[in-house]
mmCIF file of C-alpha atoms in Angstrom:
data_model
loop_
_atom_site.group_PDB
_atom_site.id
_atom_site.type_symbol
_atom_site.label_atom_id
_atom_site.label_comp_id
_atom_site.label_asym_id
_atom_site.label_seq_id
_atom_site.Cartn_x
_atom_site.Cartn_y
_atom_site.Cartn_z
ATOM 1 C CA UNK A 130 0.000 0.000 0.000
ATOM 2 C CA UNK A 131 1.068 3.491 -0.604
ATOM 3 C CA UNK A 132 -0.003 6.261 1.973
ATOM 4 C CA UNK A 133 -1.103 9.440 0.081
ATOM 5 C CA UNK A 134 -0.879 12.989 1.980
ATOM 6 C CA UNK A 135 -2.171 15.564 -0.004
ATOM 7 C CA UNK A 136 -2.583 19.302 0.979
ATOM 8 C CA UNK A 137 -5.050 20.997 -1.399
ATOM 9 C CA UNK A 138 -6.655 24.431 -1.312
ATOM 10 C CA UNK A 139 -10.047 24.698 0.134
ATOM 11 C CA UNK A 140 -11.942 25.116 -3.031
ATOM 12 C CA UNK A 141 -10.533 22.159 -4.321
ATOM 13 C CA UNK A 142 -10.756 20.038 -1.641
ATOM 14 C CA UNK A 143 -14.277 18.670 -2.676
ATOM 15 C CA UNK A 144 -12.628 18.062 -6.190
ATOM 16 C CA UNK A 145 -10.262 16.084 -4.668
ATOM 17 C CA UNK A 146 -11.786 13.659 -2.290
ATOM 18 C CA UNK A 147 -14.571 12.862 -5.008
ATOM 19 C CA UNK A 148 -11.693 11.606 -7.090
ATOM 20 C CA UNK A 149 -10.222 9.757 -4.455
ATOM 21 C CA UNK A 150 -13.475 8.183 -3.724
ATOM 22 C CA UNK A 151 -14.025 7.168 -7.014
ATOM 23 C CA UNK A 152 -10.751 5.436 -7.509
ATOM 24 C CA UNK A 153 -10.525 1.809 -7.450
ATOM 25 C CA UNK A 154 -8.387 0.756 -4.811
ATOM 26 C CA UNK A 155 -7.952 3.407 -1.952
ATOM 27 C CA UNK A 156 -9.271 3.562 1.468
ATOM 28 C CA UNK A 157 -8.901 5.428 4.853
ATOM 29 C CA UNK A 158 -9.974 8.624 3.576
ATOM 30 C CA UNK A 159 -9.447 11.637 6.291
ATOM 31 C CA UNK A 160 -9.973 15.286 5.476
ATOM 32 C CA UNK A 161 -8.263 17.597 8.090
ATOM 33 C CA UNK A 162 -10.132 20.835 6.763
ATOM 34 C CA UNK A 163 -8.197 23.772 7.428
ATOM 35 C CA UNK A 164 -4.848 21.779 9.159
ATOM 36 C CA UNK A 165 -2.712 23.271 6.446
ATOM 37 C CA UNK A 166 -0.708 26.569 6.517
ATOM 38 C CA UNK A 167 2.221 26.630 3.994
ATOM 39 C CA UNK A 168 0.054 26.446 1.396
ATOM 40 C CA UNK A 169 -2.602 26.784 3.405
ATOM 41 C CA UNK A 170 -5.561 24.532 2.611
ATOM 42 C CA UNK A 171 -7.316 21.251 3.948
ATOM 43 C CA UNK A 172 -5.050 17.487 4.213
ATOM 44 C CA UNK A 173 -6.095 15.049 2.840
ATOM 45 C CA UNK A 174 -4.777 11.253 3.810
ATOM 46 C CA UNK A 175 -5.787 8.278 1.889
ATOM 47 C CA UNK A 176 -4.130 4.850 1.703
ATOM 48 C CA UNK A 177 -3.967 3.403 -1.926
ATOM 49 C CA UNK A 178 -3.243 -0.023 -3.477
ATOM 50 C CA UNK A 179 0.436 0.160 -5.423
ATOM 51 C CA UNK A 180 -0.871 -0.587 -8.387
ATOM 52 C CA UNK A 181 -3.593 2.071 -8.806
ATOM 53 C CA UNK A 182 -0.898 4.351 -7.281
ATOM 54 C CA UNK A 183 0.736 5.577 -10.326
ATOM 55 C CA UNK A 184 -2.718 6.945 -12.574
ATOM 56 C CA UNK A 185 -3.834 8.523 -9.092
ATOM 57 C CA UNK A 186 -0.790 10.721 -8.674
ATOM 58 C CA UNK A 187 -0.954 11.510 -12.649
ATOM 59 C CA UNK A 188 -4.296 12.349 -12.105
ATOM 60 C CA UNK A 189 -3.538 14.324 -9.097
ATOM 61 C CA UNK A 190 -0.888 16.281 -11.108
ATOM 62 C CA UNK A 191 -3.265 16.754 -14.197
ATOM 63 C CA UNK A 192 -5.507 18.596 -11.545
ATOM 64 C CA UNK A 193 -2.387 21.175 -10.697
ATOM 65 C CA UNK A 194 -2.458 19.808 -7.418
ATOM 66 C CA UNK A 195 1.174 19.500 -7.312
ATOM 67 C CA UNK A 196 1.295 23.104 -7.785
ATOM 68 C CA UNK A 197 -1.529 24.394 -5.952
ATOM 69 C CA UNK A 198 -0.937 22.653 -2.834
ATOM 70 C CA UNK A 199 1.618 19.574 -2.330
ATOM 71 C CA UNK A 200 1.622 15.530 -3.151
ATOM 72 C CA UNK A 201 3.353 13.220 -0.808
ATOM 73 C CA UNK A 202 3.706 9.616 -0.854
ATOM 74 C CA UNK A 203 5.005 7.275 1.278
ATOM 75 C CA UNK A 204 5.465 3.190 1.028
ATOM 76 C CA UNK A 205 3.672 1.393 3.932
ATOM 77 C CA UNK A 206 5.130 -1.785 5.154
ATOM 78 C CA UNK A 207 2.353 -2.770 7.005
ATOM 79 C CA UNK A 208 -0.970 -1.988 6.826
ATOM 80 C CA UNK A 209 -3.386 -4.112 9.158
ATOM 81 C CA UNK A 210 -7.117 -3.311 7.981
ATOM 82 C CA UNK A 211 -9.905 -5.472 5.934
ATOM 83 C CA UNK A 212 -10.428 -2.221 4.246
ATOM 84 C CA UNK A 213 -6.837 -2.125 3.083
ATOM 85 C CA UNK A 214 -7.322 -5.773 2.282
ATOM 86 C CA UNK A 215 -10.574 -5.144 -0.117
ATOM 87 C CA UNK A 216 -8.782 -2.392 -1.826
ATOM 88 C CA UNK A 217 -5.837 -4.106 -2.994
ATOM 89 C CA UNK A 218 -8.271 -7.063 -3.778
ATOM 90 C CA UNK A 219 -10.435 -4.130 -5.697
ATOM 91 C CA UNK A 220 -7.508 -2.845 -7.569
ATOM 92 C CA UNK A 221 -5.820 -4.513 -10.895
ATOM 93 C CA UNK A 222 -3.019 -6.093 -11.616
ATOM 94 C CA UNK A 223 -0.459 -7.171 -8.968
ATOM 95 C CA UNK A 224 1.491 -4.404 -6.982
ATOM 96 C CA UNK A 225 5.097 -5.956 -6.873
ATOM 97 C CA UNK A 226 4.653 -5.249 -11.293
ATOM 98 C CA UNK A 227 3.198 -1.821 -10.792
ATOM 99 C CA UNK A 228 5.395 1.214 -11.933
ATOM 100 C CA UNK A 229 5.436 4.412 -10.055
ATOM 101 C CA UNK A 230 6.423 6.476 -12.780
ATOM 102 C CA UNK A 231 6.616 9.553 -10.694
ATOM 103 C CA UNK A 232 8.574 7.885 -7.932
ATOM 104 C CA UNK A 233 11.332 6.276 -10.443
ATOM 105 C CA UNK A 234 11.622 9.578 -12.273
ATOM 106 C CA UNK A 235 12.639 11.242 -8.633
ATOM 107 C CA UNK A 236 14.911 8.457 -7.348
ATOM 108 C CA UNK A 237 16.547 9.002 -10.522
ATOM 109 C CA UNK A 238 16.618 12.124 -10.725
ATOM 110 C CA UNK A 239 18.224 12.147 -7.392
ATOM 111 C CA UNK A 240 21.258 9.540 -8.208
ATOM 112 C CA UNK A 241 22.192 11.009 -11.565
ATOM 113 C CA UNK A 242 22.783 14.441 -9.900
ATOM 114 C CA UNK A 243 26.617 14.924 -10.247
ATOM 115 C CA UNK A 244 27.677 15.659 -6.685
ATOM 116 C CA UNK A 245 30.891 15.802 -4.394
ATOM 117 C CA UNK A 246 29.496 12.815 -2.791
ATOM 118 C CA UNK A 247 28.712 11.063 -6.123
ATOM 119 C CA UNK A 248 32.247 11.601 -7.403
ATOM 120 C CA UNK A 249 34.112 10.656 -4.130
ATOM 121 C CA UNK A 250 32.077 7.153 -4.120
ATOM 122 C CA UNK A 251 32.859 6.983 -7.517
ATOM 123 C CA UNK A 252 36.438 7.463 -6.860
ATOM 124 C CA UNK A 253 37.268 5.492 -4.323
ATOM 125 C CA UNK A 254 35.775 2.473 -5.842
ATOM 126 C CA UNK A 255 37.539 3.361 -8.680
ATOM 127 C CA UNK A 256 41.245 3.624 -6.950
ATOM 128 C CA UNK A 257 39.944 0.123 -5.062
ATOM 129 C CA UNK A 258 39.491 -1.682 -7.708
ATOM 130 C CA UNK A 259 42.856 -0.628 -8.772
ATOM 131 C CA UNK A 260 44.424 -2.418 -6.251
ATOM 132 C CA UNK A 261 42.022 -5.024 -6.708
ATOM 133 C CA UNK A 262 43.673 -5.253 -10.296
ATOM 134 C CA UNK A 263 46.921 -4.374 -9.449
ATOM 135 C CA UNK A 264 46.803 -6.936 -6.253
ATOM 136 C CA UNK A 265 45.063 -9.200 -8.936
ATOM 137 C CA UNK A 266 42.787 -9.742 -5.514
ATOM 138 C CA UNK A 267 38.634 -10.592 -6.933
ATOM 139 C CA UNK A 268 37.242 -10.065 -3.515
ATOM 140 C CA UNK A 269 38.850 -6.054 -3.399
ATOM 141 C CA UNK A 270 37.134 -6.032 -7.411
ATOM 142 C CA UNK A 271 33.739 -7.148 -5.991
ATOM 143 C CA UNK A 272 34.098 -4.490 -2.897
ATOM 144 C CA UNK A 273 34.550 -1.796 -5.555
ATOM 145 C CA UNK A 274 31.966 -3.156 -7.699
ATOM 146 C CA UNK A 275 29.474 -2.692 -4.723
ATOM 147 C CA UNK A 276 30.720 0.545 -3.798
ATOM 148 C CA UNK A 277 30.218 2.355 -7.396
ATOM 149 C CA UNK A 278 26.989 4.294 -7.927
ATOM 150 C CA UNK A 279 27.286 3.766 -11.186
ATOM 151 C CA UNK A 280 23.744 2.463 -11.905
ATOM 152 C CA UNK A 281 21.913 5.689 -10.722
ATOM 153 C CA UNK A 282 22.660 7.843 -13.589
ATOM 154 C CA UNK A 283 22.362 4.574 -15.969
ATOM 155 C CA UNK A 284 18.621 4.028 -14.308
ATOM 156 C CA UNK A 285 18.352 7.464 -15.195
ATOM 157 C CA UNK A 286 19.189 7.340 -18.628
ATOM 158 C CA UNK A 287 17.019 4.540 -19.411
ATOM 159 C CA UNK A 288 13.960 6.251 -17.343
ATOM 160 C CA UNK A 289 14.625 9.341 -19.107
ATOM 161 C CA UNK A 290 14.540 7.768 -22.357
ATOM 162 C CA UNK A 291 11.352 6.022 -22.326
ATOM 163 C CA UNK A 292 9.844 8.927 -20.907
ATOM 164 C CA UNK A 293 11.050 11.357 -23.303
ATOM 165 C CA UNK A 294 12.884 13.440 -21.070
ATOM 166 C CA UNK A 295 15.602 14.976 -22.605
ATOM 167 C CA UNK A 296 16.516 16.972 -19.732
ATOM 168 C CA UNK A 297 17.241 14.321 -17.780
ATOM 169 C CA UNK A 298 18.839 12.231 -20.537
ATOM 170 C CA UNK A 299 21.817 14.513 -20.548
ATOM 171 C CA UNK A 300 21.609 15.269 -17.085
ATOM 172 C CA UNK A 301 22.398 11.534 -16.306
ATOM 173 C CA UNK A 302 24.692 11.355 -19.391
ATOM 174 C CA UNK A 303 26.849 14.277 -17.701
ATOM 175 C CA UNK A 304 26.891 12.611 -14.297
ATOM 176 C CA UNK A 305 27.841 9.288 -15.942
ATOM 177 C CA UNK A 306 30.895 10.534 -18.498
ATOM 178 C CA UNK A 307 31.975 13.341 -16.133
ATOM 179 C CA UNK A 308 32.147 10.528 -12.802
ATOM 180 C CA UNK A 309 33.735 8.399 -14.428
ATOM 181 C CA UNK A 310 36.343 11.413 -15.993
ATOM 182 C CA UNK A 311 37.137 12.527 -12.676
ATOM 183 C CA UNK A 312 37.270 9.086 -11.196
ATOM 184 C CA UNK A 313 39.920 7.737 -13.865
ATOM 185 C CA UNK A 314 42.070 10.753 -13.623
ATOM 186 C CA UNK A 315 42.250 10.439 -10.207
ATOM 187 C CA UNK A 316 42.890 6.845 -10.082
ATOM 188 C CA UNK A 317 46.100 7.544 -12.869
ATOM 189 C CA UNK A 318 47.159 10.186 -10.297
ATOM 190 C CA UNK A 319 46.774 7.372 -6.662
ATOM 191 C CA UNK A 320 48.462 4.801 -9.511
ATOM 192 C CA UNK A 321 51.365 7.283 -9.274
ATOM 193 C CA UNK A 322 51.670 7.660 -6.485
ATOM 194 C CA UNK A 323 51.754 4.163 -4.911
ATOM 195 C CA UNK A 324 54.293 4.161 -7.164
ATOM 196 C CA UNK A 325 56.134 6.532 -6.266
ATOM 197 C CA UNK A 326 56.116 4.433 -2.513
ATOM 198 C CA UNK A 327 56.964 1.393 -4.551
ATOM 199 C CA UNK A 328 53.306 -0.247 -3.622
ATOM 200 C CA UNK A 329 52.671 -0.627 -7.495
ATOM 201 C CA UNK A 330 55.019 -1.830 -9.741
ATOM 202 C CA UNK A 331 55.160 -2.305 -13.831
ATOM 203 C CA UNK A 332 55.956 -6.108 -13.094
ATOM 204 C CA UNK A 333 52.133 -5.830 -11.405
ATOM 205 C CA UNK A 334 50.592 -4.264 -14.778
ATOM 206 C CA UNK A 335 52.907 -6.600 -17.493
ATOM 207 C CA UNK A 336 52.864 -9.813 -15.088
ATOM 208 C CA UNK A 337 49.756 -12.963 -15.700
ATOM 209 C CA UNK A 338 46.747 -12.259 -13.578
ATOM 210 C CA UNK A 339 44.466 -14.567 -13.632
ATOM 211 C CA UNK A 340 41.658 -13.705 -11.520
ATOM 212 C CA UNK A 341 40.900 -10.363 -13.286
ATOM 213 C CA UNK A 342 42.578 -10.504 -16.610
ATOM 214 C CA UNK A 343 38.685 -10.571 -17.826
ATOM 215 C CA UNK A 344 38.248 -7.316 -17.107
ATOM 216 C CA UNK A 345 40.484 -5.990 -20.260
ATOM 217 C CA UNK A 346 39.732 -8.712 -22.397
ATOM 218 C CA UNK A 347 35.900 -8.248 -23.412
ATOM 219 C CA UNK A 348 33.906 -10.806 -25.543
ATOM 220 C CA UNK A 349 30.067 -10.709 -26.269
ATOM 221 C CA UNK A 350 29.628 -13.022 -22.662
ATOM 222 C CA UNK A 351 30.826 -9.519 -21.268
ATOM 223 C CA UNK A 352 28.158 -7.590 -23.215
ATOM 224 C CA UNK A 353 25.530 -10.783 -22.154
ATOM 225 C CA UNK A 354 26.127 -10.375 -18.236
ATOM 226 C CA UNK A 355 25.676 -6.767 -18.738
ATOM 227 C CA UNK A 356 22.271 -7.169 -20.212
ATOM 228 C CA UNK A 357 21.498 -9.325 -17.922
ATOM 229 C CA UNK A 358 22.437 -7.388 -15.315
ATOM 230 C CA UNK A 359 20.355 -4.204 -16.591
ATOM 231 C CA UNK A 360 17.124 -5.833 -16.527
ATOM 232 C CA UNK A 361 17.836 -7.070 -12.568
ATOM 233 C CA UNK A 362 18.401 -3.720 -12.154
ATOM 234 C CA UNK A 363 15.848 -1.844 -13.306
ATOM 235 C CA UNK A 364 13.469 -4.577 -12.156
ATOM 236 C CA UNK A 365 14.846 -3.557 -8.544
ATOM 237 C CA UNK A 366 14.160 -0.677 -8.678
ATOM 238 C CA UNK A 367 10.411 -0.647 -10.069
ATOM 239 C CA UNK A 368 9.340 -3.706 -8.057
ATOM 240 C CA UNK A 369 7.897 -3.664 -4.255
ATOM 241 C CA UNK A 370 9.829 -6.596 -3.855
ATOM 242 C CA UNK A 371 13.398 -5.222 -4.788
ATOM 243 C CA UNK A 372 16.585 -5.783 -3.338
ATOM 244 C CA UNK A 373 18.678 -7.655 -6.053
ATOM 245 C CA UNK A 374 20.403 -3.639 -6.755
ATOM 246 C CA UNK A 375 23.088 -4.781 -4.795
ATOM 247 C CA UNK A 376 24.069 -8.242 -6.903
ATOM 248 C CA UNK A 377 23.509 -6.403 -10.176
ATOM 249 C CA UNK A 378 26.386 -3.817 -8.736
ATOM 250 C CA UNK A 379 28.812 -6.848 -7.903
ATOM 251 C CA UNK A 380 28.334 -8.756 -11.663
ATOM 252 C CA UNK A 381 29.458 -6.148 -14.338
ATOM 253 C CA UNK A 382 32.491 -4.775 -14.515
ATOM 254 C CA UNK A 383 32.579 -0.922 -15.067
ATOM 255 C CA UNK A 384 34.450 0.461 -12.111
ATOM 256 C CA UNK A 385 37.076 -2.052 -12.427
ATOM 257 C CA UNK A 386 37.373 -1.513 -16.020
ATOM 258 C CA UNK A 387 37.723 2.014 -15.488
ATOM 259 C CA UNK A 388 40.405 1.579 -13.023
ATOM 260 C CA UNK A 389 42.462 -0.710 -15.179
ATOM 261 C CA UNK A 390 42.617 1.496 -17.922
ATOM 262 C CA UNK A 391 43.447 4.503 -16.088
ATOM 263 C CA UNK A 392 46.477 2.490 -14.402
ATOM 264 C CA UNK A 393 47.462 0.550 -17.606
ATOM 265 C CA UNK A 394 47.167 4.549 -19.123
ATOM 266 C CA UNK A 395 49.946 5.603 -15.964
ATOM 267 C CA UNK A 396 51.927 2.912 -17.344
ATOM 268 C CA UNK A 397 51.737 3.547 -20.738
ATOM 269 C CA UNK A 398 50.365 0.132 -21.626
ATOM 270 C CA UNK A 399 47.826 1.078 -24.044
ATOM 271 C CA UNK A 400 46.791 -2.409 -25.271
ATOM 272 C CA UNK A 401 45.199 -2.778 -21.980
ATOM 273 C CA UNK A 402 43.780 0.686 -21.310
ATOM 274 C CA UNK A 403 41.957 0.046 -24.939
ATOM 275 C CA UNK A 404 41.066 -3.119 -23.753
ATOM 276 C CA UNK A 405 39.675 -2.159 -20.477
ATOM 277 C CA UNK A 406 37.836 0.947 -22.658
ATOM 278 C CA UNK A 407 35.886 -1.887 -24.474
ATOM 279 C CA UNK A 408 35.361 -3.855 -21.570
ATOM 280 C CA UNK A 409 33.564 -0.210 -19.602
ATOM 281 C CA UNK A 410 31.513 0.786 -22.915
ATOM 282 C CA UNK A 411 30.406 -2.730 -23.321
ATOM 283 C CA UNK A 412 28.979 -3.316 -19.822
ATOM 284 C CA UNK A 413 27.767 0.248 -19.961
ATOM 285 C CA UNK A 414 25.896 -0.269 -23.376
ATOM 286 C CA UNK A 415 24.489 -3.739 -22.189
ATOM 287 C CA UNK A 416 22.987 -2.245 -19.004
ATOM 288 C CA UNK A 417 21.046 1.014 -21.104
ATOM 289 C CA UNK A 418 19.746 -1.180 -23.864
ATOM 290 C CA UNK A 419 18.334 -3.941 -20.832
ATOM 291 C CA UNK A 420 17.287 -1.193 -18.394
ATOM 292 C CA UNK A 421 15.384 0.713 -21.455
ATOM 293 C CA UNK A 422 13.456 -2.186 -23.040
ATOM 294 C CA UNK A 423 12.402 -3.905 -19.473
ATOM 295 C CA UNK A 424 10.745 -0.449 -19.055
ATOM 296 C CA UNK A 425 9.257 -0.479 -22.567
ATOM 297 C CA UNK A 426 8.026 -4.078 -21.991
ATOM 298 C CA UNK A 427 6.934 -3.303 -18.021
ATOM 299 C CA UNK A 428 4.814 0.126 -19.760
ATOM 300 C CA UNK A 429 3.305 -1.977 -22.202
ATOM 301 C CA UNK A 430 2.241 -4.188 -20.417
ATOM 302 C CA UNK A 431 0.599 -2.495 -17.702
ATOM 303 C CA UNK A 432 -1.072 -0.360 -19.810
ATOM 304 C CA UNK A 433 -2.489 -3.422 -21.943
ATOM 305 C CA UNK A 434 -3.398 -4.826 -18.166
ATOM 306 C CA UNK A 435 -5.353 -1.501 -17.989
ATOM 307 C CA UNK A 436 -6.879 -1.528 -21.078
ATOM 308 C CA UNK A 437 -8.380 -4.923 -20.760
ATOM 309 C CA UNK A 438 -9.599 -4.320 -16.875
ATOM 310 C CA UNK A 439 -11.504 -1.268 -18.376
ATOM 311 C CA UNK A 440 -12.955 -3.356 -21.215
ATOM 312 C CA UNK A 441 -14.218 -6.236 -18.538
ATOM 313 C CA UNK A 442 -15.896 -3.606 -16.180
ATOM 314 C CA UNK A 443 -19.657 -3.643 -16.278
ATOM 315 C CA UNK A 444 -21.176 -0.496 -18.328
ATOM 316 C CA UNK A 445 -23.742 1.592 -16.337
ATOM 317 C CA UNK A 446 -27.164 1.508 -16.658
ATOM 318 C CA UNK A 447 -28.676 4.083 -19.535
ATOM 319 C CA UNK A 448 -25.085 3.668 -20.579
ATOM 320 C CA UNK A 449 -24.151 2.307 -24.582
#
């Protein structure tokens, strides 16, 4: 269930709660007429089934509400009511395949900002995963691999692009090329200087590694487990029931890729540093073309799902 607080102007507050009362699928209505004062207007509270959540809040926005007042939702792990109980009964589909397109668009929005914080995660995975490589250690690359916050601004991309928002397209795109920019130069620069303390060594870069030599050697398996990987991912993060984000972040290969090439590039070993360029774009590639169609396939089929729940309702009487 998703918990709905609303804060709507007084003249619109009758609007509102005959909407809410006519949607399939919400319950615990409360009206707290007058409670709000910045905007100041009535609160409304209503509890709502997931997967009538998402056309509510467009509807809700269609209305201005958004503007006019303010639209807050939160998820509710537990809900003990029969009337909760009738309403997700009431309402289509299944919630763990409903999309809140409004709530993905935010989270998104929100991890392909390009912050301090984003680019010191991003960096420190990075230079990890260089010793990881260097070390030629797989449990330090799978530590980086779950430190990178790669995937936000990828789950933004692919959001951004089945929504048509362009905006947020390039916003994501900047976060991604630019993070990863700053991250590799500053990995050359730590390859330096461990260097410099004789903690990395050209015999480490030249010299057989076996556990990670993968990660500058890409074949199509590499481009497979990305694309794999992408639709894990962008299930988790549309599903109730996620919480496979972290194993997506610990099967491909970007960060460590990244961090290769920029120490292979301090050591002028280019074969690798193209190598490990392949082995970044591919997983990156894989994981935008998965991410995008899952979303394509999860919007078209939810809104087939709604088209054929209209078509089975009863028509009115008088109506044709």
């Amino acid at each position: 269930m998703l918990h709905l607080r609303l804060i709507v102007p007084t003249d619109r507050s009758e609007e509102v709660v005959r909407l809410l009362e006519g949607t399939v699928g919400t319950a615990h209505l409360a009206v707290l007429t007058g409670a709000a004062r910045s905007p100041v207007g009535d609160v409304v509270l209503c509890d709502v089934a997931r997967e009538a959540g998402d056309e509510l809040i467009g509807t809700l926005r269609d209305l201005g509400i958004d503007s006019c007042g303010s639209i807050t939702v939160d998820n509710v792990d537990l809900t003990l009511s029969s009337h909760a109980d009738q309403a997700e009964q009431d309402a289509p589909g299944d919630g763990a395949d409903a999309v809140l397109w409004e709530e993905l668009s935010e989270a998104t929005h929100e991890e392909s900002t390009l912050s301090v914080t984003y680019l010191a995660f991003l960096a420190v995975a990075t230079m990890l995963a260089a010793c990881g490589v260097m070390l030629d250690n797989a449990i330090l690359i799978v530590g980086a691999m779950a430190v990178g916050p790669e995937f936000g601004p990828l789950a933004g991309i692919c959001t951004a692009l089945v929504q048509r928002a362009p905006r947020l397209v390039w916003r994501s795109l900047s976060a991604l090329i630019g993070g990863f920019a700053v991250a590799m130069v500053m990995t050359a620069g730590f390859a330096w200087l461990m260097d410099a303390f004789d903690l990395f060594t050209r015999s480490m870069v030249e010299g057989r590694r076996p556990n990670t030599a993968f990660i500058w050697q890409p074949d199509w398996m590499s481009f497979v487990v990305a694309f794999l990987a992408g639709v894990a991912g962008t299930l988790s993060l549309t599903s109730a029931k996620s919480g496979a984000l972290i194993g997506v972040a610990i099967s491909v290969t970007t960060v460590p890729a990244a961090a290769n090439a920029a120490v292979a590039f301090s050591y002028e070993d280019y074969g690798q540093m193209w190598g490990s360029a392949g082995q970044l774009l591919a997983n990156l590639g894989g994981i935008v073309l998965a991410g995008t169609l899952t979303l394509l396939v999860q919007k078209g089929l939810w809104a087939t799902h709604r088209r054929r729940t209209a078509a089975s309702k009863p028509v009115p009487s008088g109506g044709r």
